[in-house]
Short mmCIF file of C-alpha atoms in Angstrom, two decimals:
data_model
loop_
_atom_site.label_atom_id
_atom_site.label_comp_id
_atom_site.label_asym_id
_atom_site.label_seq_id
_atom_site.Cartn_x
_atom_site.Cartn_y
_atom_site.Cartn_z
CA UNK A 107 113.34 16.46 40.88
CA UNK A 108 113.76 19.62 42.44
CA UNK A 109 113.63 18.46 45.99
CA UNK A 110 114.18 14.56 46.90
CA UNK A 111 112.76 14.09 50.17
CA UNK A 112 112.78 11.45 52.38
CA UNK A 113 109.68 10.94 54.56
CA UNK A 114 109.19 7.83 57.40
CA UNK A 115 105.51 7.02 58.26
CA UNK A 116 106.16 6.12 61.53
CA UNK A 117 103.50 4.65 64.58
CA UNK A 118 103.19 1.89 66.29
CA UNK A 119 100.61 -1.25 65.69
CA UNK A 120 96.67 0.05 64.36
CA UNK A 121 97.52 3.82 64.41
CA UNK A 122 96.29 4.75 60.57
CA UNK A 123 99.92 4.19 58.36
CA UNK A 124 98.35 2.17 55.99
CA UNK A 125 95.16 3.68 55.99
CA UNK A 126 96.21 7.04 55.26
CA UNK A 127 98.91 6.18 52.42
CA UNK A 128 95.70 3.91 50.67
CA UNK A 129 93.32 7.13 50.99
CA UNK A 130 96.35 9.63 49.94
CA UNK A 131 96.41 6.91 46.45
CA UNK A 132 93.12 6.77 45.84
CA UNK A 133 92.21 10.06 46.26
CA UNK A 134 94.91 11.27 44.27
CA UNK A 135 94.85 8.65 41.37
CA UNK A 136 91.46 9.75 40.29
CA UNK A 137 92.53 13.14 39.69
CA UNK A 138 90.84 16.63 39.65
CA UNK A 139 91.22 16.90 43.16
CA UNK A 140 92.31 20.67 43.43
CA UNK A 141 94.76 19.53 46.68
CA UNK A 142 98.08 21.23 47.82
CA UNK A 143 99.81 18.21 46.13
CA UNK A 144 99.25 16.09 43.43
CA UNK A 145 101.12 12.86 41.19
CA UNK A 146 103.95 14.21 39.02
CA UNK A 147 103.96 10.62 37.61
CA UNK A 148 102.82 8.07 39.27
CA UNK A 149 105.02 5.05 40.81
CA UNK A 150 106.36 2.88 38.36
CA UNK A 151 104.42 -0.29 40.46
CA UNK A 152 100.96 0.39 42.18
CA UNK A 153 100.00 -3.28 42.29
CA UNK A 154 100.17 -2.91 46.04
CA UNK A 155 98.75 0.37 45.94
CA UNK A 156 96.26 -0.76 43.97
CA UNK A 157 94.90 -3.37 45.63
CA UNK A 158 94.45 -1.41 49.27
CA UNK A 159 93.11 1.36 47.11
CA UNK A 160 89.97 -1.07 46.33
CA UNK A 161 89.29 -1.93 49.50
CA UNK A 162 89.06 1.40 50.39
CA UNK A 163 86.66 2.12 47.85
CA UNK A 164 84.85 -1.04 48.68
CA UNK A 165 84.51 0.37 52.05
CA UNK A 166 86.47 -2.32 53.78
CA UNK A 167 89.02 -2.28 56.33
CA UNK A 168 92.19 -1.30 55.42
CA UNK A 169 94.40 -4.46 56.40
CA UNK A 170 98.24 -4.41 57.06
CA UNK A 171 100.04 -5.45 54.31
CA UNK A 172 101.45 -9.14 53.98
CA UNK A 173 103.63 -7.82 51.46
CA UNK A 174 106.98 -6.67 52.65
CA UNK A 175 107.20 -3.16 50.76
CA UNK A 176 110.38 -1.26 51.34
CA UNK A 177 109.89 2.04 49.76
CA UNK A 178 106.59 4.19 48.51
CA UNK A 179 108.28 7.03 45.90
CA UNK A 180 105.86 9.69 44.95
CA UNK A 181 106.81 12.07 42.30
CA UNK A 182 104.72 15.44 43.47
CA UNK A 183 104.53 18.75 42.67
CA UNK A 184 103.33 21.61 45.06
CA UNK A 185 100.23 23.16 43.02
CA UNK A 186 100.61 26.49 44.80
CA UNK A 187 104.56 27.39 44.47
CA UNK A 188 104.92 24.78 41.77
CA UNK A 189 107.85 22.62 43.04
CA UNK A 190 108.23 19.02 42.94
CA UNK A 191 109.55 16.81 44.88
CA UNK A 192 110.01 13.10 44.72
CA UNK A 193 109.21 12.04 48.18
CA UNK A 194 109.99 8.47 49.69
CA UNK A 195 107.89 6.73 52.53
CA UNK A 196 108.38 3.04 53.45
CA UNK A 197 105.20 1.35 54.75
CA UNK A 198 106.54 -0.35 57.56
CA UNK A 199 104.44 -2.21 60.08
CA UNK A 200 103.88 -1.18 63.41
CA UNK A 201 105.54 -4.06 64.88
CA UNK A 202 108.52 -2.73 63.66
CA UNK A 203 108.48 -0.02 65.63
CA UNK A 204 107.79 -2.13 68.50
CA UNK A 205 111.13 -3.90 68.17
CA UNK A 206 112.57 -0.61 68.66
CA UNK A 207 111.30 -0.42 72.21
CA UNK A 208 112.66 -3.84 73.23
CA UNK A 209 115.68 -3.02 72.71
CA UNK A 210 116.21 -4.93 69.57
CA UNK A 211 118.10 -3.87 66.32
CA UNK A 212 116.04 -3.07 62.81
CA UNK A 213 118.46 -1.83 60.72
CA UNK A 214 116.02 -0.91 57.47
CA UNK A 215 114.20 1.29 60.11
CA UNK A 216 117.26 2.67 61.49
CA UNK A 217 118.84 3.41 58.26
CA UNK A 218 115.65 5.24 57.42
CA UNK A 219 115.49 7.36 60.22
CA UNK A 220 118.85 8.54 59.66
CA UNK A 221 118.37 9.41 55.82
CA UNK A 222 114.62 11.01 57.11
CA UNK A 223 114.13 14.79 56.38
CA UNK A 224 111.18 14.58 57.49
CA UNK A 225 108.28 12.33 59.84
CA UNK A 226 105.00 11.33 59.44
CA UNK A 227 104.00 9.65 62.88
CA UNK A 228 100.30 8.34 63.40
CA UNK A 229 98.91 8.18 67.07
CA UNK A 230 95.98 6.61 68.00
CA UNK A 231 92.63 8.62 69.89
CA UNK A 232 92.65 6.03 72.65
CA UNK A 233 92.81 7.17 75.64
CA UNK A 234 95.41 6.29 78.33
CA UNK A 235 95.45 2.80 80.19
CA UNK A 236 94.04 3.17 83.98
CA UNK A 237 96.02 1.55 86.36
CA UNK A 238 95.20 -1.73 86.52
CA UNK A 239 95.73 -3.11 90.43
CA UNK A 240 94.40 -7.13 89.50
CA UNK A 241 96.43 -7.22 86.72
CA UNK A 242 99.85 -5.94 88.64
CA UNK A 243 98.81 -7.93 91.76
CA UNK A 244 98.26 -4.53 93.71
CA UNK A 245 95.59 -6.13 96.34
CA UNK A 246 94.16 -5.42 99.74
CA UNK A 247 96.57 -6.46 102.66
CA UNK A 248 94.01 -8.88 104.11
CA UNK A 249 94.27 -11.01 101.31
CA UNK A 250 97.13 -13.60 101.72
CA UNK A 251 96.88 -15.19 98.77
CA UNK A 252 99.62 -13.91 96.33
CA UNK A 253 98.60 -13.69 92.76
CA UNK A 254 101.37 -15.01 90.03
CA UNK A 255 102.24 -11.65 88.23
CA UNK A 256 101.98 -12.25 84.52
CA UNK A 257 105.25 -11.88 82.28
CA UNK A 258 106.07 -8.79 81.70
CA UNK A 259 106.15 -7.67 77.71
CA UNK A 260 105.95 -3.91 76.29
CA UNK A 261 102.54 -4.08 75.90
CA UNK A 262 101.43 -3.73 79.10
CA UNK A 263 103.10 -0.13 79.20
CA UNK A 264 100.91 2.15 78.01
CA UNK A 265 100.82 3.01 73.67
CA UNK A 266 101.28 6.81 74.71
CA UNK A 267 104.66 5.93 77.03
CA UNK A 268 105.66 3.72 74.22
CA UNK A 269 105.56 6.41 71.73
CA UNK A 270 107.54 8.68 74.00
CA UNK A 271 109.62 5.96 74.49
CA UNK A 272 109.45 5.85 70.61
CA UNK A 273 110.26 9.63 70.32
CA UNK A 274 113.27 9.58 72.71
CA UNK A 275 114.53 7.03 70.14
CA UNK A 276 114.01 9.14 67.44
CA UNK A 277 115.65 12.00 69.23
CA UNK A 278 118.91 10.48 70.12
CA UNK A 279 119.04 9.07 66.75
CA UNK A 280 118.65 11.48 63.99
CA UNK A 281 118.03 14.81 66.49
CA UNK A 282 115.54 17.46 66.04
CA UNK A 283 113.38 16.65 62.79
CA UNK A 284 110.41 18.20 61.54
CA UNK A 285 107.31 15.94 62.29
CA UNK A 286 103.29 16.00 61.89
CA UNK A 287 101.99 13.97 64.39
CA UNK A 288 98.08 12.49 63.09
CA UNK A 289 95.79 11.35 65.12
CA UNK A 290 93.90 8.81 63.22
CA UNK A 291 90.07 7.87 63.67
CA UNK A 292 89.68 11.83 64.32
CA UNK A 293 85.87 11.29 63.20
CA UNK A 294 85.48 9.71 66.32
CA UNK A 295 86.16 12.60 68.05
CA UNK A 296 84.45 15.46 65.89
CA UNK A 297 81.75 15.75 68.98
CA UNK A 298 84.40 16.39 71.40
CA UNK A 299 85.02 20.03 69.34
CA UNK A 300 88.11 20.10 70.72
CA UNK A 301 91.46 21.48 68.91
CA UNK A 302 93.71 18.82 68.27
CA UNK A 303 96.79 19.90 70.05
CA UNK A 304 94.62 21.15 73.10
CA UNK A 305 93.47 16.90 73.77
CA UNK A 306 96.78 15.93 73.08
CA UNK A 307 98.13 18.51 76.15
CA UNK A 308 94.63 17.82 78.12
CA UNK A 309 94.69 13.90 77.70
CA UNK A 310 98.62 13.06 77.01
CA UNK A 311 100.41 15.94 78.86
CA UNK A 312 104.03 13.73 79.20
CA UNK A 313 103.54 12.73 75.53
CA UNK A 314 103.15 16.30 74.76
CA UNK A 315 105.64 18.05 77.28
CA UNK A 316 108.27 15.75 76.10
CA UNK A 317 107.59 17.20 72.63
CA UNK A 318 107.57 20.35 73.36
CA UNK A 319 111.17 20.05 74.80
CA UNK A 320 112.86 17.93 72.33
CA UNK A 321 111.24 19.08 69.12
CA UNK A 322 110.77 22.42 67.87
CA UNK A 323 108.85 22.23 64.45
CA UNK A 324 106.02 20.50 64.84
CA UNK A 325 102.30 20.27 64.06
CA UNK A 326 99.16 18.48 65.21
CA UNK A 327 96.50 16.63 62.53
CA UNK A 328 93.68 15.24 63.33
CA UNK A 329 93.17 12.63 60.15
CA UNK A 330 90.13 10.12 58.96
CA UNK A 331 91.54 8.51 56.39
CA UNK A 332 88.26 6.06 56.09
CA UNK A 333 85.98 8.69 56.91
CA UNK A 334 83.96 6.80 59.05
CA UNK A 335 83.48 3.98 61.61
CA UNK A 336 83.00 0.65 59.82
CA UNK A 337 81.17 -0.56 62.84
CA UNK A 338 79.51 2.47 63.78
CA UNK A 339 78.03 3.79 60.86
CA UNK A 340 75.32 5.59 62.09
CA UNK A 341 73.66 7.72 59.57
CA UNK A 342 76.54 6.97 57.14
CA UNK A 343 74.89 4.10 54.88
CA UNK A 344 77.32 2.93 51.96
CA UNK A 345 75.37 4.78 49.44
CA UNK A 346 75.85 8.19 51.52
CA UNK A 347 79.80 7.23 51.71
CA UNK A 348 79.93 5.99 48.58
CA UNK A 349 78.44 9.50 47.75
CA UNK A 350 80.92 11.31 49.41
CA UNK A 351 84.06 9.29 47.89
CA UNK A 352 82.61 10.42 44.32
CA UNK A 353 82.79 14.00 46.01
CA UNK A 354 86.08 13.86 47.16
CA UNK A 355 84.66 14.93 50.48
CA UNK A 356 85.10 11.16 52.52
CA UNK A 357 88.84 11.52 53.94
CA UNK A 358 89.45 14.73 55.87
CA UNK A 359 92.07 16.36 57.40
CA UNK A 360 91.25 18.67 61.05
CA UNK A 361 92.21 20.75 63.69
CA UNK A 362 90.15 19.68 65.90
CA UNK A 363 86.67 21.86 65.25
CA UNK A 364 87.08 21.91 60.93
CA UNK A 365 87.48 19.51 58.29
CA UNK A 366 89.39 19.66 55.10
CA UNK A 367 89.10 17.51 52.39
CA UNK A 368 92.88 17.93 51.56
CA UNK A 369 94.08 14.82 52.81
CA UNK A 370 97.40 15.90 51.67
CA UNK A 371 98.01 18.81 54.27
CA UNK A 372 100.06 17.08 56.24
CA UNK A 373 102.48 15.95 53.96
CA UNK A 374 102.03 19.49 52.13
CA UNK A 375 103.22 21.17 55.71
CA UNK A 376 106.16 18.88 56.04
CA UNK A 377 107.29 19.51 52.81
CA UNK A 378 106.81 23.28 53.06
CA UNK A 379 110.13 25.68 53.64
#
């Protein structure tokens, strides 16, 4: 290989990891998909692959793997300049990550981010948490009673502090690296016809002012690596998605107001010179 890049799909808990790698295999594996990348060779195992593949095109959920899988290498090659690259990804689980921000020690992820040339780093659409004054025991002074505070645990911070919390890991760590952030479940939020970067400064300005000031190549991706909401189909029956998977044009890939059916773009950027 030309280029042997390292790549860490990072997010916390239910942010798309899985869901996009799945999508980026099955899309790929059936070929003819005239994307930025495609397989050089394929893995020397896809069992796992495999398997979350066909849910995927059963049009079921995307679960988190049982199986502990250390390392995803893809053998690619760049359809418009021609070079290949072998590129590495480890599917680890959210709750991984979430160690991280209590302070404990995961060396596999830590040895990964050091080796990364690159990151991959899924963010939910939610929205941010509201202060919640029951649940902190913030009440009116002519109520004696004092509530018993539950125990604390990091996830009653908010997912968007964790992840800067997350990032300011990352940044003391392994420094300045080059990283796509996706927003997963962007079909959700087609209507909003917003530009992806412009919610992320409108809804998560410290998320996105501490990027700003600590990393300096970055880009924003809105991703649907389903293609839909399972539970809120709408108009999109199975035989209309099931139409759209044979069309390549289920997964996309925005900015915000477009969608590409590339679901390789950002992995294409990160790669690119």
């Amino acid at each position: 290989m030309e280029n042997n890049m390292k790549c860490l799909a990072i997010g916390l808990q239910d942010t798309g990891k899985t869901s996009y790698i799945t999508a980026f295999w099955a899309i790929e594996k059936d070929g003819n998909t005239k994307h930025k990348l495609t397989f050089d060779k394929y893995p020397s195992d896809t069992s796992y692959l495999d398997s979350m593949a066909t849910l995927w095109l059963d049009q079921a959920a995307v679960q988190r793997s049982q199986i502990n899988i250390t390392d995803l290498t893809f053998d690619l090659t760049h359809m418009e300049s021609g070079r290949k690259f072998q590129i590495s990804i480890p599917d680890f689980k959210g709750e991984r990550f979430k160690l991280i921000l209590q302070n404990e020690t995961v060396e596999e992820v830590d040895n990964w981010l050091r080796q990364s040339d690159c990151l991959l780093f899924f963010l939910s659409p939610n929205p941010e948490k509201k202060f919640n004054e029951e649940y902190y025991g913030v009440i009116p002074q002519e109520k004696k009673e004092v509530p018993i505070l539950p125990e604390f645990t990091i996830d009653a911070i908010d997912e968007w502090i964790q992840n800067v919390e997350l990032l300011k890991y990352i940044s003391e760590t392994r420094g300045n690296l080059k990283i796509a952030f996706c927003v997963s479940k962007w079909d959700t939020m087609m209507s909003k016809q917003i530009d992806v970067e412009d919610w992320i400064r409108q809804e998560h300005l410290f998320f996105y002012t501490f990027v700003k000031y600590h990393f300096d190549n970055v880009k924003y991706f809105g991703v649907s690596a389903q293609g839909l909401d399972y539970e809120n189909r709408g108009e999109m029956s199975e035989e209309k998605v099931s139409e759209l998977t044979d069309q390549k044009m289920r997964a996309f890939v925005s900015s915000g107001k477009d969608r590409d059916y590339d679901i390789t773009l950002p992995l294409s950027w990160l790669l690119e010179k």
